[in-house]
Amino acid sequence: MAFSERVTRLKSSLIREILAAAQRPEVMSFAGGLPAEAMLPTLDWTGLPASMSQYGTSEGEPQLREQLAADARALGIDCQASQVLVLSGSQQALDLAAKLYIDKGTEIVVEGPTYLAALQTFQLFGADCLSVPLQADGPDLDALRAHLQRKAPAFAYLIPTFQNPSGVRYSEAARAGVAALLDEFAVTLIEDEPYRELTYDAGHAQPIAGRLRTASWIYMGSVSKTLLPGVRVGYLIASPDLFPHLLRLKQAADLHTNRIGQWQAMQWLGTDKYRQHLGELRSFYRERRDAMQAALLEHFAGLADWHVPQGGLFFWLTLKQPIDTRTLLADAMAQDVAFMPGEPFFADPAAHPGCLRLNFSHVAPHRLHEGLARLAHVIRKAQAAQAAA
Amino acid sequence: MAFSERVTRLKSSLIREILAAAQRPEVMSFAGGLPAEAMLPTLDWTGLPASMSQYGTSEGEPQLREQLAADARALGIDCQASQVLVLSGSQQALDLAAKLYIDKGTEIVVEGPTYLAALQTFQLFGADCLSVPLQADGPDLDALRAHLQRKAPAFAYLIPTFQNPSGVRYSEAARAGVAALLDEFAVTLIEDEPYRELTYDAGHAQPIAGRLRTASWIYMGSVSKTLLPGVRVGYLIASPDLFPHLLRLKQAADLHTNRIGQWQAMQWLGTDKYRQHLGELRSFYRERRDAMQAALLEHFAGLADWHVPQGGLFFWLTLKQPIDTRTLLADAMAQDVAFMPGEPFFADPAAHPGCLRLNFSHVAPHRLHEGLARLAHVIRKAQAAQAAA
């Protein structure tokens, strides 16, 4: 049996394994990034054209591409519908970008921490990841410049708005600084924004893609966090030099994105009922975030540090007394509590012990205190054991 | 701008480019493999559970996996639902298999001719393709043995039932011969069967996957040719040693397949209304095949040789006087006729001039004669010019 060399780098999807284990109804899960079921919109299939059952174009439905381009232009990204590629979920943009850029040993820039599933996809293709530490208002620009000066990374993969896992939103200044550096060193930007619309406080910041003058770029988004994860409809918008390659890679991957899901997305994006739905979603999640913050203050005040996220779906906790949080999973699951260890979100996990990611969108408020109390107890017990060892 | 080395091997999808050019309503297109729109079933959304909007499992919907496994067992493939992976169209199986097996220079066995989009995906990942000539009842087994003896190919990719493009159905003896060889040399089988149910005459042959004793295997199928191309629902069933790797590769590619399409497929597979639909589909396509055969006899009798396909969607013509059929495309399109040149279906196109693939499912019967007359004229004109040169 001779597999490809690539398969030696194929890791299990820790998130999906924890999610599978957390399916039992008695488990209080802070692990996933699942939308609240109560907020999934009701689907209306009236008017679905019969033609949506036939093969479609690889680029995506024309009306959907027009809408996505219009939405991006409203965010300051100068683009046309011809630059929009509809995808089978935005995860697919990571696969296509990896195919476009990554050979074994190709250097790329990622945030530290960064999105786990992106890290795994890029590493599967053989990338060497250069990490730029995330600070409260964006990446460490000196560290980014140092990487760009010393190496020639193929691209920088960044999640500037309510980052998964850290919750960080880059300031306007940080965005301008990143754009200037990528232009200066002619490095492609891959900007991932699934959480942009999940904003709970005042404040707004424009995408980095719209600030670039010369560098190539891929901007990616999804309807999974705001509408319908199950239809698997995401998209990318790319600078014209990259688009033809990405289109061909899409064709080789799965021909085109399912049209029934695209049609559903078209019924919502750009409409008043979508704006109303987003308003309700923000209120709902804002309440859950505030409830989580109150519960964290009660159970974790002496145990960890964190910022209150202004959007997205996660709290990111840094333990005051570091411990490899992966070692806590079994004990927590035995207590019917699931969470995401923070180490795998770093390109060098062993160097970053002691963080955890807690989702606040999915656990019902009345179980929040019990879940966090149990988790705090598991952590305290492990820390005591570590201190005694 | 530094793309991956892989991108130097990224070709355009000729099929999809011709299809795009053939969109004009005045074009008589024999190029694609599109189901007849008239035979797309009407969709009923009554009873779609709200949970189908939420994220799903990477493996696919449990009930659909059970049904697909039961259908495969009925064909003689010993398998369980746990070996079924639902895909975003069966094209995705090619992408996952390429990732699992192919490094630059990895040798694989394919048929000559073989499915164009498979060839492109495997070559994109760097495969060296060893071709086994197809004969009327299956592959040249001596040539297959010679490849297996001299090389150590990672897998053999075969389309034994109503092959695209050739229409060949392997005999029972050819299937047994292939299975014995793959077992003897411990080479993985990838068996692609999108056309199995599109059978128009008597005769049946069991999949090769069910005949293997020791070799690993991936069996792949789709609902695109029998039900709904637009929902992008395909599947693979794999031997247990391969399944966990393929599952992780699926997670890295797009997390999971769209659930709404899976739910639609579940409403049909295994039901009486699906069996009835298949019966109607076979009658409809049988008539179109017979009409095409009659028209071909009239316009191509002195021009080409062919077998009448017993299933599938294509006639495969071999010109009596070979000419590179790719050079005919522009002239044919100028006459509002589209077809698929045969050369790109071979790993070594230049060595196989003079074949064409003609689809019979999509062109309305009343335009058949006009389309084929024009195409025959284009070919005769080019052959005369070639002879005079």
CSV table of C-alpha atoms in Angstrom, one decimal, chain A residues 6-353:
chain,number,residue,atom,x,y,z
A,6,ARG,CA,0.9,14.1,1.7
A,7,VAL,CA,-1.0,11.5,3.7
A,8,THR,CA,1.7,11.4,6.3
A,9,ARG,CA,0.6,14.9,7.2
A,10,LEU,CA,-3.1,14.1,7.2
A,11,LYS,CA,-4.5,14.8,10.7
A,12,SER,CA,-7.9,14.0,12.1
A,13,SER,CA,-10.2,17.0,12.3
A,14,LEU,CA,-10.1,17.5,16.1
A,15,ILE,CA,-13.0,19.8,16.0
A,16,ARG,CA,-15.2,17.3,14.2
A,17,GLU,CA,-14.2,14.5,16.5
A,18,ILE,CA,-15.0,16.5,19.6
A,19,LEU,CA,-18.3,17.6,18.0
A,20,ALA,CA,-19.1,13.9,17.3
A,21,ALA,CA,-18.4,13.0,20.9
A,22,ALA,CA,-20.5,16.0,22.0
A,23,GLN,CA,-23.6,14.8,20.2
A,24,ARG,CA,-25.0,13.1,23.4
A,25,PRO,CA,-27.8,15.4,24.6
A,26,GLU,CA,-26.5,15.5,28.2
A,27,VAL,CA,-23.2,17.1,27.0
A,28,MET,CA,-22.9,20.9,27.5
A,29,SER,CA,-20.8,21.7,24.4
A,30,PHE,CA,-18.7,24.9,24.2
A,31,ALA,CA,-16.7,23.2,21.5
A,32,GLY,CA,-18.2,23.9,18.1
A,33,GLY,CA,-19.1,26.9,16.1
A,34,LEU,CA,-22.6,25.9,15.3
A,35,PRO,CA,-25.4,28.4,14.9
A,36,ALA,CA,-28.2,28.2,17.4
A,37,GLU,CA,-30.9,25.9,15.9
A,38,ALA,CA,-33.6,28.3,17.1
A,39,MET,CA,-32.2,31.0,14.8
A,40,LEU,CA,-32.1,28.9,11.6
A,41,PRO,CA,-34.5,30.6,9.1
A,42,THR,CA,-37.6,28.7,7.8
A,43,LEU,CA,-37.1,27.8,4.2
A,44,ASP,CA,-39.6,28.6,1.5
A,45,TRP,CA,-39.3,26.6,-1.7
A,46,THR,CA,-42.0,28.4,-3.6
A,47,GLY,CA,-40.7,29.4,-7.0
A,48,LEU,CA,-37.7,27.1,-7.2
A,49,PRO,CA,-37.1,26.8,-11.0
A,50,ALA,CA,-37.0,23.3,-12.4
A,51,SER,CA,-33.7,24.2,-14.1
A,52,MET,CA,-32.0,24.2,-10.7
A,53,SER,CA,-32.0,20.4,-10.9
A,54,GLN,CA,-29.8,20.5,-14.0
A,55,TYR,CA,-26.0,20.9,-14.1
A,56,GLY,CA,-25.0,24.5,-13.6
A,57,THR,CA,-22.0,26.7,-14.3
A,58,SER,CA,-18.8,26.3,-12.4
A,59,GLU,CA,-18.7,30.0,-11.5
A,60,GLY,CA,-22.1,29.9,-9.7
A,61,GLU,CA,-25.6,31.3,-10.3
A,62,PRO,CA,-25.3,34.7,-12.1
A,63,GLN,CA,-27.8,36.5,-9.8
A,64,LEU,CA,-25.9,35.3,-6.7
A,65,ARG,CA,-22.6,36.4,-8.1
A,66,GLU,CA,-24.0,39.8,-8.8
A,67,GLN,CA,-25.4,40.1,-5.3
A,68,LEU,CA,-22.1,39.0,-3.6
A,69,ALA,CA,-20.1,41.4,-5.8
A,70,ALA,CA,-22.5,44.3,-4.9
A,71,ASP,CA,-22.2,43.4,-1.2
A,72,ALA,CA,-18.4,43.4,-1.4
A,73,ARG,CA,-18.3,46.7,-3.2
A,74,ALA,CA,-20.4,48.2,-0.4
A,75,LEU,CA,-17.5,47.1,1.9
A,76,GLY,CA,-15.0,48.9,-0.2
A,77,ILE,CA,-13.8,46.0,-2.4
A,78,ASP,CA,-13.5,47.1,-6.0
A,79,CYS,CA,-14.8,44.0,-7.8
A,80,GLN,CA,-17.2,42.7,-10.4
A,81,ALA,CA,-19.5,39.6,-10.5
A,82,SER,CA,-17.0,38.0,-12.9
A,83,GLN,CA,-14.5,37.8,-10.0
A,84,VAL,CA,-16.9,35.8,-7.7
A,85,LEU,CA,-16.7,32.1,-7.5
A,86,VAL,CA,-19.4,30.3,-5.5
A,87,LEU,CA,-18.1,27.5,-3.4
A,88,SER,CA,-19.3,24.3,-1.6
A,89,GLY,CA,-18.8,26.2,1.7
A,90,SER,CA,-15.9,28.6,2.3
A,91,GLN,CA,-13.7,25.7,3.6
A,92,GLN,CA,-13.3,24.9,-0.1
A,93,ALA,CA,-11.5,28.3,-0.6
A,94,LEU,CA,-8.8,26.9,1.6
A,95,ASP,CA,-8.5,23.8,-0.5
A,96,LEU,CA,-8.3,25.7,-3.7
A,97,ALA,CA,-5.9,28.3,-2.4
A,98,ALA,CA,-3.6,25.4,-1.1
A,99,LYS,CA,-3.7,23.8,-4.6
A,100,LEU,CA,-2.9,27.2,-6.2
A,101,TYR,CA,0.1,28.0,-4.0
A,102,ILE,CA,1.4,25.3,-1.9
A,103,ASP,CA,4.2,22.8,-2.7
A,104,LYS,CA,6.0,20.9,0.0
A,105,GLY,CA,8.1,23.5,1.9
A,106,THR,CA,6.2,26.5,0.6
A,107,GLU,CA,6.2,29.2,3.2
A,108,ILE,CA,3.0,31.0,4.1
A,109,VAL,CA,2.0,33.6,6.8
A,110,VAL,CA,-0.7,32.7,9.3
A,111,GLU,CA,-1.9,34.4,12.5
A,112,GLY,CA,-1.0,32.8,15.9
A,113,PRO,CA,-3.5,31.5,16.8
A,114,THR,CA,-5.3,30.9,13.5
A,115,TYR,CA,-8.3,28.8,12.2
A,116,LEU,CA,-7.5,25.2,12.9
A,117,ALA,CA,-9.1,23.7,9.7
A,118,ALA,CA,-7.1,26.2,7.6
A,119,LEU,CA,-3.9,25.2,9.3
A,120,GLN,CA,-4.6,21.5,8.7
A,121,THR,CA,-5.4,22.1,5.0
A,122,PHE,CA,-2.3,24.2,4.4
A,123,GLN,CA,-0.1,21.7,6.3
A,124,LEU,CA,-1.6,18.8,4.4
A,125,PHE,CA,-0.3,20.3,1.2
A,126,GLY,CA,3.1,20.7,2.8
A,127,ALA,CA,3.2,24.4,3.9
A,128,ASP,CA,5.7,25.8,6.3
A,129,CYS,CA,3.7,28.2,8.4
A,130,LEU,CA,5.3,31.5,9.6
A,131,SER,CA,3.2,32.7,12.6
A,132,VAL,CA,2.5,36.3,13.3
A,133,PRO,CA,1.3,36.8,16.9
A,134,LEU,CA,-2.1,38.3,17.3
A,135,GLN,CA,-2.5,41.2,19.7
A,136,ALA,CA,-5.8,42.8,20.9
A,137,ASP,CA,-6.2,45.0,17.8
A,138,GLY,CA,-4.5,43.0,15.1
A,139,PRO,CA,-1.3,41.2,14.2
A,140,ASP,CA,2.2,42.2,15.4
A,141,LEU,CA,3.2,44.3,12.4
A,142,ASP,CA,6.9,44.2,13.2
A,143,ALA,CA,6.8,40.4,13.2
A,144,LEU,CA,4.9,40.4,9.9
A,145,ARG,CA,7.5,42.8,8.3
A,146,ALA,CA,10.3,40.6,9.6
A,147,HIS,CA,8.8,37.5,8.0
A,148,LEU,CA,8.2,39.3,4.7
A,149,GLN,CA,11.8,40.7,4.7
A,150,ARG,CA,13.5,37.4,5.5
A,151,LYS,CA,11.3,35.0,3.6
A,152,ALA,CA,9.2,35.0,0.4
A,153,PRO,CA,5.8,33.6,1.7
A,154,ALA,CA,3.3,32.6,-1.0
A,155,PHE,CA,0.5,34.3,0.8
A,156,ALA,CA,-0.8,35.6,4.1
A,157,TYR,CA,-3.9,34.0,5.5
A,158,LEU,CA,-5.7,36.4,7.8
A,159,ILE,CA,-9.1,36.5,9.6
A,160,PRO,CA,-9.4,40.2,10.5
A,161,THR,CA,-12.9,40.4,11.8
A,162,PHE,CA,-13.9,38.5,15.0
A,163,GLN,CA,-11.2,35.9,14.4
A,164,ASN,CA,-11.8,32.3,15.0
A,165,PRO,CA,-10.5,31.4,17.6
A,166,SER,CA,-9.4,34.6,19.3
A,167,GLY,CA,-12.3,36.9,18.6
A,168,VAL,CA,-9.9,39.7,17.7
A,169,ARG,CA,-11.1,42.4,15.3
A,170,TYR,CA,-8.2,44.3,13.6
A,171,SER,CA,-8.3,48.0,14.0
A,172,GLU,CA,-8.5,50.3,11.0
A,173,ALA,CA,-4.8,51.1,11.5
A,174,ALA,CA,-3.8,47.5,11.7
A,175,ARG,CA,-5.7,46.8,8.4
A,176,ALA,CA,-3.9,49.7,6.7
A,177,GLY,CA,-0.6,48.5,8.0
A,178,VAL,CA,-1.1,45.0,6.8
A,179,ALA,CA,-2.2,46.2,3.3
A,180,ALA,CA,0.8,48.4,3.0
A,181,LEU,CA,3.2,45.6,3.9
A,182,LEU,CA,1.6,43.1,1.5
A,183,ASP,CA,1.7,45.6,-1.3
A,184,GLU,CA,5.4,46.4,-0.5
A,185,PHE,CA,6.4,42.8,-0.6
A,186,ALA,CA,3.9,41.7,-3.3
A,187,VAL,CA,2.5,38.9,-1.2
A,188,THR,CA,-1.0,37.6,-1.9
A,189,LEU,CA,-3.7,38.2,0.8
A,190,ILE,CA,-6.2,35.5,1.7
A,191,GLU,CA,-8.8,37.2,3.8
A,192,ASP,CA,-11.4,35.0,5.5
A,193,GLU,CA,-14.5,36.8,6.8
A,194,PRO,CA,-17.3,34.4,7.8
A,195,TYR,CA,-18.1,36.3,11.0
A,196,ARG,CA,-18.3,39.9,9.7
A,197,GLU,CA,-22.0,40.2,10.0
A,198,LEU,CA,-22.1,38.8,13.6
A,199,THR,CA,-21.3,42.1,15.2
A,200,TYR,CA,-22.7,43.0,18.6
A,201,ASP,CA,-21.3,46.4,19.5
A,202,ALA,CA,-20.7,49.6,17.7
A,203,GLY,CA,-17.7,49.7,15.3
A,204,HIS,CA,-17.0,48.7,11.8
A,205,ALA,CA,-13.8,48.1,9.9
A,206,GLN,CA,-13.3,47.7,6.1
A,207,PRO,CA,-11.8,44.5,4.6
A,208,ILE,CA,-8.1,44.5,3.9
A,209,ALA,CA,-8.7,43.4,0.3
A,210,GLY,CA,-10.2,46.8,-0.5
A,211,ARG,CA,-7.1,48.6,0.7
A,212,LEU,CA,-4.6,46.8,-1.5
A,213,ARG,CA,-3.1,48.7,-4.4
A,214,THR,CA,-1.0,46.1,-6.2
A,215,ALA,CA,-1.0,42.8,-4.3
A,216,SER,CA,-3.2,39.9,-5.4
A,217,TRP,CA,-6.0,38.8,-3.2
A,218,ILE,CA,-8.7,36.3,-2.3
A,219,TYR,CA,-11.6,37.4,-0.1
A,220,MET,CA,-13.8,34.6,1.2
A,221,GLY,CA,-17.1,34.4,2.9
A,222,SER,CA,-20.0,32.1,3.7
A,223,VAL,CA,-23.7,32.0,4.5
A,224,SER,CA,-23.1,29.3,7.1
A,225,LYS,CA,-22.8,31.6,10.1
A,226,THR,CA,-25.7,33.9,9.2
A,227,LEU,CA,-28.2,31.7,7.4
A,228,LEU,CA,-27.8,28.0,6.5
A,229,PRO,CA,-24.7,25.9,7.3
A,230,GLY,CA,-26.4,22.8,5.9
A,231,VAL,CA,-26.6,24.0,2.3
A,232,ARG,CA,-22.8,24.4,2.0
A,233,VAL,CA,-22.7,27.6,0.1
A,234,GLY,CA,-19.7,29.8,0.5
A,235,TYR,CA,-17.8,32.0,-2.0
A,236,LEU,CA,-14.5,33.7,-2.8
A,237,ILE,CA,-13.8,36.9,-4.7
A,238,ALA,CA,-10.4,37.1,-6.3
A,239,SER,CA,-8.2,39.6,-8.1
A,240,PRO,CA,-8.5,39.0,-11.8
A,241,ASP,CA,-5.0,37.5,-12.1
A,242,LEU,CA,-6.0,34.6,-9.8
A,243,PHE,CA,-9.6,34.0,-10.8
A,244,PRO,CA,-9.1,31.8,-13.9
A,245,HIS,CA,-6.8,29.4,-12.0
A,246,LEU,CA,-9.2,29.2,-9.1
A,247,LEU,CA,-12.1,28.5,-11.4
A,248,ARG,CA,-10.3,25.6,-13.1
A,249,LEU,CA,-9.3,24.2,-9.7
A,250,LYS,CA,-13.0,24.4,-8.7
A,251,GLN,CA,-14.0,22.4,-11.8
A,252,ALA,CA,-11.4,19.7,-11.0
A,253,ALA,CA,-12.6,19.5,-7.4
A,254,ASP,CA,-16.4,19.2,-7.8
A,255,LEU,CA,-17.5,20.8,-11.1
A,256,HIS,CA,-19.8,23.3,-9.4
A,257,THR,CA,-21.7,24.2,-6.3
A,258,ASN,CA,-25.1,22.7,-5.6
A,259,ARG,CA,-27.7,25.0,-7.2
A,260,ILE,CA,-30.6,24.4,-4.7
A,261,GLY,CA,-28.5,25.8,-1.9
A,262,GLN,CA,-27.4,28.7,-4.1
A,263,TRP,CA,-31.0,29.5,-5.0
A,264,GLN,CA,-31.9,29.5,-1.3
A,265,ALA,CA,-29.1,31.9,-0.5
A,266,MET,CA,-30.3,34.1,-3.4
A,267,GLN,CA,-33.7,34.4,-1.7
A,268,TRP,CA,-32.1,36.0,1.3
A,269,LEU,CA,-29.0,38.0,0.4
A,270,GLY,CA,-29.7,41.7,-0.2
A,271,THR,CA,-33.3,41.5,1.0
A,272,ASP,CA,-35.1,43.3,3.8
A,273,LYS,CA,-36.0,39.9,5.4
A,274,TYR,CA,-32.3,39.1,5.5
A,275,ARG,CA,-31.5,42.4,7.2
A,276,GLN,CA,-34.2,41.7,9.7
A,277,HIS,CA,-32.9,38.2,10.2
A,278,LEU,CA,-29.4,39.6,10.9
A,279,GLY,CA,-30.8,42.0,13.4
A,280,GLU,CA,-32.5,39.2,15.3
A,281,LEU,CA,-29.5,37.0,15.1
A,282,ARG,CA,-27.3,39.8,16.5
A,283,SER,CA,-29.7,40.4,19.4
A,284,PHE,CA,-29.9,36.7,20.2
A,285,TYR,CA,-26.1,36.1,20.1
A,286,ARG,CA,-25.4,39.4,22.0
A,287,GLU,CA,-27.5,38.1,24.9
A,288,ARG,CA,-25.8,34.8,24.8
A,289,ARG,CA,-22.4,36.5,24.8
A,290,ASP,CA,-23.3,38.7,27.7
A,291,ALA,CA,-24.6,35.7,29.6
A,292,MET,CA,-21.4,33.9,28.9
A,293,GLN,CA,-19.3,36.9,30.1
A,294,ALA,CA,-21.3,37.0,33.4
A,295,ALA,CA,-20.8,33.3,33.9
A,296,LEU,CA,-17.1,33.5,33.1
A,297,LEU,CA,-16.6,36.3,35.6
A,298,GLU,CA,-18.2,34.1,38.2
A,299,HIS,CA,-16.2,30.9,37.5
A,300,PHE,CA,-13.0,31.9,35.7
A,301,ALA,CA,-12.0,35.3,37.2
A,302,GLY,CA,-9.0,33.9,39.1
A,303,LEU,CA,-8.3,31.2,36.5
A,304,ALA,CA,-7.9,32.9,33.1
A,305,ASP,CA,-7.7,36.2,31.2
A,306,TRP,CA,-9.8,37.1,28.2
A,307,HIS,CA,-11.3,40.0,26.2
A,308,VAL,CA,-15.0,40.3,25.6
A,309,PRO,CA,-15.5,39.6,21.9
A,310,GLN,CA,-17.3,42.3,20.0
A,311,GLY,CA,-18.6,39.8,17.5
A,312,GLY,CA,-18.3,36.2,16.2
A,313,LEU,CA,-19.0,33.1,18.2
A,314,PHE,CA,-16.1,32.6,20.6
A,315,PHE,CA,-14.4,33.6,23.8
A,316,TRP,CA,-10.7,32.9,23.9
A,317,LEU,CA,-9.3,32.2,27.4
A,318,THR,CA,-5.7,32.3,28.4
A,319,LEU,CA,-5.1,30.4,31.7
A,320,LYS,CA,-3.1,32.3,34.3
A,321,GLN,CA,-1.3,29.1,35.1
A,322,PRO,CA,-0.6,27.4,31.7
A,323,ILE,CA,-1.3,23.8,31.2
A,324,ASP,CA,-1.7,21.8,28.0
A,325,THR,CA,-5.5,22.0,27.7
A,326,ARG,CA,-5.6,18.9,25.4
A,327,THR,CA,-4.9,16.9,28.5
A,328,LEU,CA,-8.1,18.2,30.0
A,329,LEU,CA,-10.4,17.0,27.3
A,330,ALA,CA,-11.0,13.5,28.6
A,331,ASP,CA,-11.8,14.7,32.1
A,332,ALA,CA,-14.1,17.4,30.8
A,333,MET,CA,-16.0,15.0,28.6
A,334,ALA,CA,-16.3,12.6,31.6
A,335,GLN,CA,-18.1,15.6,33.2
A,336,ASP,CA,-20.3,16.0,30.1
A,337,VAL,CA,-18.5,19.2,29.1
A,338,ALA,CA,-16.9,19.8,25.7
A,339,PHE,CA,-14.6,22.6,24.8
A,340,MET,CA,-11.8,23.3,22.2
A,341,PRO,CA,-8.2,23.1,23.4
A,342,GLY,CA,-6.3,26.1,22.2
A,343,GLU,CA,-3.0,24.5,21.3
A,344,PRO,CA,-4.0,23.1,17.9
A,345,PHE,CA,-4.8,26.6,16.7
A,346,PHE,CA,-1.1,27.4,16.6
A,347,ALA,CA,1.4,26.2,14.0
A,348,ASP,CA,3.6,25.2,16.9
A,349,PRO,CA,1.2,23.9,19.5
A,350,ALA,CA,3.7,22.8,22.1
A,351,ALA,CA,4.9,26.4,22.4
A,352,HIS,CA,1.5,27.8,23.2
A,353,PRO,CA,0.0,25.8,26.1
